[in-house]
Amino acid sequence: MREQPEQQAPPVQRLRIRYAKRGRLRFTSHRDFSRAFERAVFRARVPMAYSSGFNPHPRISYAGAAPTGSASEAEYLEIALAEIVDPAAMHELLAEALPDGLDILEVVVSPGGSLADNLQASHWQIDLALDAQVAVDAVAQFLAAEEVSVERMTKKGLRTFDCRGAVRSMSASATERGVRIDVVLVHGVPSVRPDDVLTGLAQVAGLDLASGGTLLTRAAQGVLLDDGAIGDPLA
């Protein structure tokens, strides 16, 4: 009879962490980041709590990861610890252990409950090499549509879904290199990504967005407030 695995002690503290993906490291996949973070935790000698079972692993919960290739100032995770630590000291240790471009921005003690429940919407910035007035007109056409169907390849094959319903607000403004489109997306099933919105925008306005650089940046992620703004999920 196989011997039962040792049961690990329950965590004594949980910390919630906000981090950024910047520069070239925006191309880091979620799997690549999780490996890099586990290595950072090991190098920093963080007193992690571990799962029970035959293959214990550090208790790290990821929530609402941005698509590969997009930058972000608002990525979140939670770690469970076997000892009580100072969040400020943990911030410094993890910042030193991670490469530049994967940057720790905030570390707070978890108040309990589900972190994912606090990530209801995201504010995305889409930077395009496009005439500002053309973008303003395209945004107006998109917002006037009741539904905008787009296709995306998923793990279950090609899927068609409405990307308009997830858009809470959208606006366009001129920048030095073209235009920035600010959009607030409500999280749901299926998950609508900023590139889906970009596809829908090109579709309704007849735009060719294949040429020129496009940068997608998540500026905020959190609780969707009544006025359409994004509240701090760590507050």
CSV table of N, CA, C and O in Angstrom, one decimal, residues 108-155:
chain,number,residue,atom,x,y,z
A,108,VAL,N,0.8,43.9,-0.7
A,108,VAL,CA,0.0,44.1,0.5
A,108,VAL,C,-0.5,42.8,1.1
A,108,VAL,O,-0.5,41.8,0.4
A,109,VAL,N,-0.9,42.9,2.3
A,109,VAL,CA,-1.4,41.7,3.0
A,109,VAL,C,-2.8,41.5,2.5
A,109,VAL,O,-3.6,42.4,2.4
A,110,SER,N,-3.1,40.2,2.2
A,110,SER,CA,-4.5,39.9,1.7
A,110,SER,C,-5.5,40.0,2.8
A,110,SER,O,-5.3,39.5,3.9
A,111,PRO,N,-6.6,40.7,2.5
A,111,PRO,CA,-7.7,40.7,3.5
A,111,PRO,C,-8.6,39.5,3.5
A,111,PRO,O,-9.5,39.4,4.3
A,112,GLY,N,-8.3,38.5,2.6
A,112,GLY,CA,-9.1,37.3,2.5
A,112,GLY,C,-10.1,37.4,1.3
A,112,GLY,O,-10.2,38.5,0.7
A,113,GLY,N,-10.8,36.4,1.1
A,113,GLY,CA,-11.7,36.4,-0.1
A,113,GLY,C,-10.9,36.1,-1.3
A,113,GLY,O,-9.8,35.7,-1.3
A,114,SER,N,-11.6,36.2,-2.5
A,114,SER,CA,-11.1,35.9,-3.8
A,114,SER,C,-10.5,37.1,-4.5
A,114,SER,O,-11.2,38.1,-4.7
A,115,LEU,N,-9.2,37.0,-4.8
A,115,LEU,CA,-8.6,38.1,-5.6
A,115,LEU,C,-9.3,38.2,-7.0
A,115,LEU,O,-9.6,39.3,-7.5
A,116,ALA,N,-9.6,37.1,-7.6
A,116,ALA,CA,-10.2,37.1,-8.9
A,116,ALA,C,-11.5,37.8,-8.9
A,116,ALA,O,-11.9,38.5,-9.9
A,117,ASP,N,-12.3,37.8,-7.8
A,117,ASP,CA,-13.6,38.5,-7.8
A,117,ASP,C,-13.4,40.0,-7.8
A,117,ASP,O,-14.4,40.7,-8.1
A,118,ASN,N,-12.2,40.5,-7.5
A,118,ASN,CA,-12.0,41.9,-7.5
A,118,ASN,C,-11.5,42.4,-8.9
A,118,ASN,O,-11.2,43.6,-9.1
A,119,LEU,N,-11.3,41.5,-9.8
A,119,LEU,CA,-10.8,41.8,-11.2
A,119,LEU,C,-11.9,41.7,-12.1
A,119,LEU,O,-12.1,40.7,-12.8
A,120,GLN,N,-12.8,42.7,-12.2
A,120,GLN,CA,-14.0,42.7,-12.9
A,120,GLN,C,-13.9,43.3,-14.3
A,120,GLN,O,-14.7,43.1,-15.2
A,121,ALA,N,-12.9,44.2,-14.5
A,121,ALA,CA,-12.7,44.9,-15.7
A,121,ALA,C,-11.3,45.4,-15.9
A,121,ALA,O,-10.6,45.5,-14.9
A,122,SER,N,-10.9,45.8,-17.1
A,122,SER,CA,-9.6,46.3,-17.4
A,122,SER,C,-9.7,47.6,-18.2
A,122,SER,O,-10.6,47.7,-19.1
A,123,HIS,N,-8.8,48.5,-18.0
A,123,HIS,CA,-8.6,49.7,-18.8
A,123,HIS,C,-7.4,49.4,-19.7
A,123,HIS,O,-6.3,49.3,-19.2
A,124,TRP,N,-7.6,49.4,-21.0
A,124,TRP,CA,-6.6,49.1,-22.0
A,124,TRP,C,-6.3,50.4,-22.8
A,124,TRP,O,-7.2,51.1,-23.1
A,125,GLN,N,-5.0,50.6,-23.1
A,125,GLN,CA,-4.6,51.6,-24.0
A,125,GLN,C,-4.0,51.0,-25.3
A,125,GLN,O,-3.1,50.1,-25.2
A,126,ILE,N,-4.6,51.3,-26.4
A,126,ILE,CA,-4.2,50.7,-27.7
A,126,ILE,C,-3.5,51.9,-28.5
A,126,ILE,O,-4.2,52.8,-28.9
A,127,ASP,N,-2.2,51.8,-28.7
A,127,ASP,CA,-1.5,52.8,-29.5
A,127,ASP,C,-1.3,52.4,-30.9
A,127,ASP,O,-0.8,51.3,-31.2
A,128,LEU,N,-1.7,53.2,-31.9
A,128,LEU,CA,-1.7,52.9,-33.3
A,128,LEU,C,-1.1,54.0,-34.1
A,128,LEU,O,-1.2,55.2,-33.7
A,129,ALA,N,-0.5,53.6,-35.2
A,129,ALA,CA,0.0,54.6,-36.2
A,129,ALA,C,-1.2,54.9,-37.2
A,129,ALA,O,-1.3,54.3,-38.3
A,130,LEU,N,-2.1,55.7,-36.7
A,130,LEU,CA,-3.4,56.0,-37.4
A,130,LEU,C,-3.7,57.4,-37.2
A,130,LEU,O,-3.5,58.0,-36.2
A,131,ASP,N,-4.4,58.0,-38.3
A,131,ASP,CA,-4.8,59.4,-38.2
A,131,ASP,C,-5.9,59.5,-37.0
A,131,ASP,O,-6.8,58.7,-37.0
A,132,ALA,N,-5.8,60.5,-36.2
A,132,ALA,CA,-6.6,60.7,-35.1
A,132,ALA,C,-8.1,60.8,-35.5
A,132,ALA,O,-9.0,60.2,-34.8
A,133,GLN,N,-8.4,61.6,-36.5
A,133,GLN,CA,-9.8,61.8,-36.9
A,133,GLN,C,-10.4,60.5,-37.4
A,133,GLN,O,-11.6,60.2,-37.1
A,134,VAL,N,-9.6,59.7,-38.2
A,134,VAL,CA,-10.1,58.4,-38.6
A,134,VAL,C,-10.4,57.5,-37.5
A,134,VAL,O,-11.4,56.8,-37.5
A,135,ALA,N,-9.6,57.5,-36.4
A,135,ALA,CA,-9.8,56.7,-35.2
A,135,ALA,C,-11.0,57.2,-34.5
A,135,ALA,O,-11.8,56.3,-34.0
A,136,VAL,N,-11.2,58.5,-34.4
A,136,VAL,CA,-12.4,59.0,-33.7
A,136,VAL,C,-13.7,58.5,-34.4
A,136,VAL,O,-14.7,58.1,-33.8
A,137,ASP,N,-13.7,58.6,-35.7
A,137,ASP,CA,-14.8,58.2,-36.5
A,137,ASP,C,-15.1,56.7,-36.4
A,137,ASP,O,-16.2,56.2,-36.2
A,138,ALA,N,-14.0,55.9,-36.3
A,138,ALA,CA,-14.1,54.5,-36.2
A,138,ALA,C,-14.7,54.1,-34.8
A,138,ALA,O,-15.5,53.2,-34.7
A,139,VAL,N,-14.2,54.8,-33.8
A,139,VAL,CA,-14.8,54.5,-32.5
A,139,VAL,C,-16.3,54.8,-32.4
A,139,VAL,O,-17.0,54.1,-31.8
A,140,ALA,N,-16.7,55.9,-33.0
A,140,ALA,CA,-18.1,56.3,-33.0
A,140,ALA,C,-18.9,55.2,-33.7
A,140,ALA,O,-20.0,54.9,-33.2
A,141,GLN,N,-18.4,54.7,-34.8
A,141,GLN,CA,-19.1,53.6,-35.5
A,141,GLN,C,-19.2,52.4,-34.7
A,141,GLN,O,-20.3,51.7,-34.6
A,142,PHE,N,-18.1,52.0,-34.0
A,142,PHE,CA,-18.1,50.8,-33.2
A,142,PHE,C,-19.1,51.0,-32.0
A,142,PHE,O,-19.9,50.1,-31.8
A,143,LEU,N,-19.1,52.1,-31.3
A,143,LEU,CA,-20.0,52.3,-30.2
A,143,LEU,C,-21.5,52.4,-30.6
A,143,LEU,O,-22.4,52.0,-29.8
A,144,ALA,N,-21.7,52.8,-31.9
A,144,ALA,CA,-23.1,52.9,-32.4
A,144,ALA,C,-23.7,51.5,-32.7
A,144,ALA,O,-24.9,51.3,-32.8
A,145,ALA,N,-22.8,50.5,-32.9
A,145,ALA,CA,-23.3,49.1,-33.3
A,145,ALA,C,-23.8,48.4,-32.0
A,145,ALA,O,-23.3,48.5,-30.9
A,146,GLU,N,-24.9,47.7,-32.2
A,146,GLU,CA,-25.4,46.9,-31.2
A,146,GLU,C,-24.6,45.6,-30.9
A,146,GLU,O,-24.5,45.1,-29.8
A,147,GLU,N,-24.0,45.1,-31.9
A,147,GLU,CA,-23.2,43.9,-31.8
A,147,GLU,C,-22.1,43.9,-32.9
A,147,GLU,O,-22.3,44.4,-34.0
A,148,VAL,N,-20.9,43.5,-32.5
A,148,VAL,CA,-19.8,43.3,-33.5
A,148,VAL,C,-19.2,42.0,-33.3
A,148,VAL,O,-18.5,41.7,-32.3
A,149,SER,N,-19.4,41.1,-34.3
A,149,SER,CA,-19.0,39.7,-34.2
A,149,SER,C,-17.6,39.6,-34.7
A,149,SER,O,-17.3,40.1,-35.8
A,150,VAL,N,-16.7,38.9,-34.0
A,150,VAL,CA,-15.3,38.7,-34.4
A,150,VAL,C,-15.0,37.2,-34.3
A,150,VAL,O,-15.7,36.5,-33.5
A,151,GLU,N,-13.9,36.7,-34.9
A,151,GLU,CA,-13.5,35.4,-34.8
A,151,GLU,C,-12.1,35.3,-34.1
A,151,GLU,O,-11.3,36.2,-34.3
A,152,ARG,N,-11.9,34.3,-33.3
A,152,ARG,CA,-10.6,34.0,-32.7
A,152,ARG,C,-10.3,32.6,-32.6
A,152,ARG,O,-11.2,31.8,-32.2
A,153,MET,N,-9.1,32.1,-32.9
A,153,MET,CA,-8.8,30.7,-32.7
A,153,MET,C,-8.5,30.5,-31.2
A,153,MET,O,-7.8,31.2,-30.5
A,154,THR,N,-9.2,29.5,-30.6
A,154,THR,CA,-9.1,29.1,-29.2
A,154,THR,C,-8.6,27.7,-29.1
A,154,THR,O,-8.4,27.0,-30.2
A,155,LYS,N,-8.4,27.2,-27.9
A,155,LYS,CA,-8.0,25.8,-27.7
A,155,LYS,C,-9.1,24.8,-28.3
A,155,LYS,O,-8.8,23.7,-28.6
